[in-house]
Structure formats: structure tokens, C-alpha cells
Amino acid sequence: QLGTGKWSAGPAVAGFFIRKPWVSALQVRQIWSFAGDTDRVDVDQLVVQPTILYGLGNNWALVTDLVITANWKVDAANRWTVPLGGGVSRFLYIGNQPMIVRLDAYYYVEKPVSAPDWSINLLFRLLFPR
């Protein structure tokens, strides 16, 4: 129910820049469906994901991680999803397990008609360094 019901693939590019206390990254990908449930809508989607992090010291950071999407299969009024916002993150250990905890909020300046106006996210990311 939540997925597209399609197999999809496409090109992607990513890059990052670090100059303490700043970390910035950009990911861009375009995907198209090529197989899957014929009763489902084909996929043709652009995703642009800029990330900016500012280190505050003591393992705290301010972060914005925007996920901007364009669904090329719908009318122009429902095509774009563009969030604006950010939050705070902390690197820490639970026992020997390194992790990142992040709390952020985003307002959608552009969105499909049925999409929410806001999102609030709490992220727990486990890290597995070598």
C-alpha cells in the first residue's frame, strides 16, 4: 500500500564539502519505473537533497536536510514538494554503539494538494564504523 509497486532505476550524483564547522552535501537522482504492477502509476521522479550541518561543539549540530521532489507524472499544481526548515542533532554513544539523534521540523512551501503543511521528525541513526 505504501510503495509504488514498481521496479525503478536511474542516474544519481552526490558530492560533499567539509570546512569545519560546516559540512554540506548534495544528492540528485532521477528515477523511472521499468517493471512492476501494471495497475500502478509509472514512476518518473526527481529528488534533490541538499544537506547543511553546522557543528556547535560537544557533538551538537544544527542541521537542515531538505528532500525536494518533483513527480513528473502529475499535473503542475501537484508536482513539487519543497520543505523549508531544520533542527538539531547530537552524536552520542549508547554503550559501545555510536549513533546520531536528530529532531527537526519542516514547513512545506510547495506541496501537492493532499500533502501535510508541516512535518516533525525524530531520527535515531545507528552507526557501524569499521
PDB file of C-alpha atoms in Angstrom:
ATOM      1  CA  GLN A   1       0.000   0.000   0.000  1.00  0.00           C
ATOM      2  CA  LEU A   2       2.817   2.426   0.788  1.00  0.00           C
ATOM      3  CA  GLY A   3       5.175   1.666  -2.093  1.00  0.00           C
ATOM      4  CA  THR A   4       4.914   2.361  -5.806  1.00  0.00           C
ATOM      5  CA  GLY A   5       4.534  -1.312  -6.765  1.00  0.00           C
ATOM      6  CA  LYS A   6       7.154  -0.681  -9.461  1.00  0.00           C
ATOM      7  CA  TRP A   7      10.801  -1.516 -10.014  1.00  0.00           C
ATOM      8  CA  SER A   8      12.632   1.765 -10.639  1.00  0.00           C
ATOM      9  CA  ALA A   9      16.165   2.900 -11.506  1.00  0.00           C
ATOM     10  CA  GLY A  10      18.003   5.946 -12.768  1.00  0.00           C
ATOM     11  CA  PRO A  11      21.134   8.074 -12.557  1.00  0.00           C
ATOM     12  CA  ALA A  12      22.328   9.688  -9.326  1.00  0.00           C
ATOM     13  CA  VAL A  13      25.142  12.006  -8.349  1.00  0.00           C
ATOM     14  CA  ALA A  14      26.368  13.094  -4.925  1.00  0.00           C
ATOM     15  CA  GLY A  15      29.057  15.326  -3.524  1.00  0.00           C
ATOM     16  CA  PHE A  16      30.088  16.879  -0.237  1.00  0.00           C
ATOM     17  CA  PHE A  17      32.246  19.647   1.162  1.00  0.00           C
ATOM     18  CA  ILE A  18      33.746  19.921   4.645  1.00  0.00           C
ATOM     19  CA  ARG A  19      35.255  23.049   6.149  1.00  0.00           C
ATOM     20  CA  LYS A  20      34.827  22.904   9.909  1.00  0.00           C
ATOM     21  CA  PRO A  21      32.447  23.741  11.470  1.00  0.00           C
ATOM     22  CA  TRP A  22      30.450  23.356   8.202  1.00  0.00           C
ATOM     23  CA  VAL A  23      29.533  20.158   6.379  1.00  0.00           C
ATOM     24  CA  SER A  24      27.456  20.342   3.205  1.00  0.00           C
ATOM     25  CA  ALA A  25      26.305  17.675   0.784  1.00  0.00           C
ATOM     26  CA  LEU A  26      24.132  17.429  -2.294  1.00  0.00           C
ATOM     27  CA  GLN A  27      22.454  14.348  -3.747  1.00  0.00           C
ATOM     28  CA  VAL A  28      20.482  14.431  -7.005  1.00  0.00           C
ATOM     29  CA  ARG A  29      18.696  11.460  -8.560  1.00  0.00           C
ATOM     30  CA  GLN A  30      16.141  10.857 -11.288  1.00  0.00           C
ATOM     31  CA  ILE A  31      14.284   7.544 -11.316  1.00  0.00           C
ATOM     32  CA  TRP A  32      11.955   5.906 -13.800  1.00  0.00           C
ATOM     33  CA  SER A  33       9.973   2.707 -13.414  1.00  0.00           C
ATOM     34  CA  PHE A  34      10.749  -0.155 -15.780  1.00  0.00           C
ATOM     35  CA  ALA A  35       8.696  -3.078 -14.410  1.00  0.00           C
ATOM     36  CA  GLY A  36       6.109  -3.969 -11.807  1.00  0.00           C
ATOM     37  CA  ASP A  37       2.390  -3.933 -11.151  1.00  0.00           C
ATOM     38  CA  THR A  38       0.640  -2.710 -14.314  1.00  0.00           C
ATOM     39  CA  ASP A  39      -2.272  -1.422 -12.222  1.00  0.00           C
ATOM     40  CA  ARG A  40       0.054   1.119 -10.557  1.00  0.00           C
ATOM     41  CA  VAL A  41       1.124   4.520 -11.945  1.00  0.00           C
ATOM     42  CA  ASP A  42       4.552   4.642 -13.592  1.00  0.00           C
ATOM     43  CA  VAL A  43       7.358   6.358 -11.676  1.00  0.00           C
ATOM     44  CA  ASP A  44       9.129   9.446 -13.071  1.00  0.00           C
ATOM     45  CA  GLN A  45      10.598  11.332 -10.104  1.00  0.00           C
ATOM     46  CA  LEU A  46      13.398  13.797  -9.444  1.00  0.00           C
ATOM     47  CA  VAL A  47      14.869  14.026  -5.926  1.00  0.00           C
ATOM     48  CA  VAL A  48      17.249  16.845  -4.918  1.00  0.00           C
ATOM     49  CA  GLN A  49      18.604  16.562  -1.365  1.00  0.00           C
ATOM     50  CA  PRO A  50      20.844  19.359  -0.070  1.00  0.00           C
ATOM     51  CA  THR A  51      22.164  18.908   3.465  1.00  0.00           C
ATOM     52  CA  ILE A  52      23.895  21.580   5.547  1.00  0.00           C
ATOM     53  CA  LEU A  53      25.295  20.941   9.010  1.00  0.00           C
ATOM     54  CA  TYR A  54      26.902  23.481  11.350  1.00  0.00           C
ATOM     55  CA  GLY A  55      28.875  21.979  14.248  1.00  0.00           C
ATOM     56  CA  LEU A  56      28.204  23.657  17.594  1.00  0.00           C
ATOM     57  CA  GLY A  57      30.799  21.703  19.582  1.00  0.00           C
ATOM     58  CA  ASN A  58      30.387  18.981  22.219  1.00  0.00           C
ATOM     59  CA  ASN A  59      28.888  16.693  19.492  1.00  0.00           C
ATOM     60  CA  TRP A  60      25.896  19.022  18.834  1.00  0.00           C
ATOM     61  CA  ALA A  61      24.999  20.449  15.421  1.00  0.00           C
ATOM     62  CA  LEU A  62      22.369  22.500  13.648  1.00  0.00           C
ATOM     63  CA  VAL A  63      21.190  20.713  10.519  1.00  0.00           C
ATOM     64  CA  THR A  64      18.900  21.127   7.552  1.00  0.00           C
ATOM     65  CA  ASP A  65      18.314  18.111   5.326  1.00  0.00           C
ATOM     66  CA  LEU A  66      15.836  19.086   2.625  1.00  0.00           C
ATOM     67  CA  VAL A  67      14.244  16.438   0.406  1.00  0.00           C
ATOM     68  CA  ILE A  68      12.888  18.269  -2.629  1.00  0.00           C
ATOM     69  CA  THR A  69      10.908  16.134  -5.059  1.00  0.00           C
ATOM     70  CA  ALA A  70       9.261  16.541  -8.438  1.00  0.00           C
ATOM     71  CA  ASN A  71       6.743  13.959  -9.628  1.00  0.00           C
ATOM     72  CA  TRP A  72       6.711  14.398 -13.405  1.00  0.00           C
ATOM     73  CA  LYS A  73       3.639  12.119 -13.771  1.00  0.00           C
ATOM     74  CA  VAL A  74       1.156  14.540 -12.167  1.00  0.00           C
ATOM     75  CA  ASP A  75      -0.210  17.957 -13.105  1.00  0.00           C
ATOM     76  CA  ALA A  76       1.937  21.031 -12.377  1.00  0.00           C
ATOM     77  CA  ALA A  77      -0.142  22.073  -9.335  1.00  0.00           C
ATOM     78  CA  ASN A  78       0.780  18.802  -7.552  1.00  0.00           C
ATOM     79  CA  ARG A  79       4.272  18.229  -8.970  1.00  0.00           C
ATOM     80  CA  TRP A  80       6.676  19.728  -6.407  1.00  0.00           C
ATOM     81  CA  THR A  81       7.313  19.066  -2.721  1.00  0.00           C
ATOM     82  CA  VAL A  82       9.665  21.702  -1.254  1.00  0.00           C
ATOM     83  CA  PRO A  83      10.353  21.771   2.501  1.00  0.00           C
ATOM     84  CA  LEU A  84      11.982  24.575   4.457  1.00  0.00           C
ATOM     85  CA  GLY A  85      13.293  24.059   7.991  1.00  0.00           C
ATOM     86  CA  GLY A  86      15.839  22.213  10.056  1.00  0.00           C
ATOM     87  CA  GLY A  87      16.715  21.156  13.556  1.00  0.00           C
ATOM     88  CA  VAL A  88      19.358  19.970  15.962  1.00  0.00           C
ATOM     89  CA  SER A  89      21.377  16.749  16.074  1.00  0.00           C
ATOM     90  CA  ARG A  90      23.707  15.073  18.542  1.00  0.00           C
ATOM     91  CA  PHE A  91      26.319  12.362  18.104  1.00  0.00           C
ATOM     92  CA  LEU A  92      26.470  10.054  21.135  1.00  0.00           C
ATOM     93  CA  TYR A  93      27.113   6.525  22.357  1.00  0.00           C
ATOM     94  CA  ILE A  94      24.620   4.138  23.922  1.00  0.00           C
ATOM     95  CA  GLY A  95      27.019   1.643  25.496  1.00  0.00           C
ATOM     96  CA  ASN A  96      29.518   0.951  22.689  1.00  0.00           C
ATOM     97  CA  GLN A  97      27.028   1.789  19.936  1.00  0.00           C
ATOM     98  CA  PRO A  98      27.659   5.144  18.211  1.00  0.00           C
ATOM     99  CA  MET A  99      24.547   6.896  16.974  1.00  0.00           C
ATOM    100  CA  ILE A 100      23.083  10.188  15.856  1.00  0.00           C
ATOM    101  CA  VAL A 101      19.851  11.542  17.304  1.00  0.00           C
ATOM    102  CA  ARG A 102      18.126  14.343  15.433  1.00  0.00           C
ATOM    103  CA  LEU A 103      14.967  16.386  15.921  1.00  0.00           C
ATOM    104  CA  ASP A 104      13.812  18.654  13.105  1.00  0.00           C
ATOM    105  CA  ALA A 105      10.742  20.341  11.672  1.00  0.00           C
ATOM    106  CA  TYR A 106       9.906  21.371   8.122  1.00  0.00           C
ATOM    107  CA  TYR A 107       7.221  23.574   6.605  1.00  0.00           C
ATOM    108  CA  TYR A 108       6.282  22.734   3.009  1.00  0.00           C
ATOM    109  CA  VAL A 109       6.418  25.919   0.936  1.00  0.00           C
ATOM    110  CA  GLU A 110       5.287  23.931  -2.111  1.00  0.00           C
ATOM    111  CA  LYS A 111       3.377  20.650  -1.932  1.00  0.00           C
ATOM    112  CA  PRO A 112       0.693  18.514  -3.540  1.00  0.00           C
ATOM    113  CA  VAL A 113      -2.860  19.394  -2.506  1.00  0.00           C
ATOM    114  CA  SER A 114      -3.263  16.342  -0.247  1.00  0.00           C
ATOM    115  CA  ALA A 115       0.153  16.647   1.476  1.00  0.00           C
ATOM    116  CA  PRO A 116       0.611  17.961   5.036  1.00  0.00           C
ATOM    117  CA  ASP A 117       1.708  21.549   5.716  1.00  0.00           C
ATOM    118  CA  TRP A 118       4.322  20.513   8.331  1.00  0.00           C
ATOM    119  CA  SER A 119       6.433  17.555   9.389  1.00  0.00           C
ATOM    120  CA  ILE A 120       8.256  16.964  12.653  1.00  0.00           C
ATOM    121  CA  ASN A 121      10.860  14.202  12.616  1.00  0.00           C
ATOM    122  CA  LEU A 122      12.744  12.352  15.349  1.00  0.00           C
ATOM    123  CA  LEU A 123      15.599  10.291  13.918  1.00  0.00           C
ATOM    124  CA  PHE A 124      17.753   7.642  15.600  1.00  0.00           C
ATOM    125  CA  ARG A 125      20.584   6.577  13.254  1.00  0.00           C
ATOM    126  CA  LEU A 126      22.819   3.716  14.383  1.00  0.00           C
ATOM    127  CA  LEU A 127      26.382   3.930  13.056  1.00  0.00           C
ATOM    128  CA  PHE A 128      28.561   0.915  12.280  1.00  0.00           C
ATOM    129  CA  PRO A 129      32.114   2.170  11.655  1.00  0.00           C
ATOM    130  CA  ARG A 130      34.837  -0.305  10.742  1.00  0.00           C
TER     131      ARG A 130
END
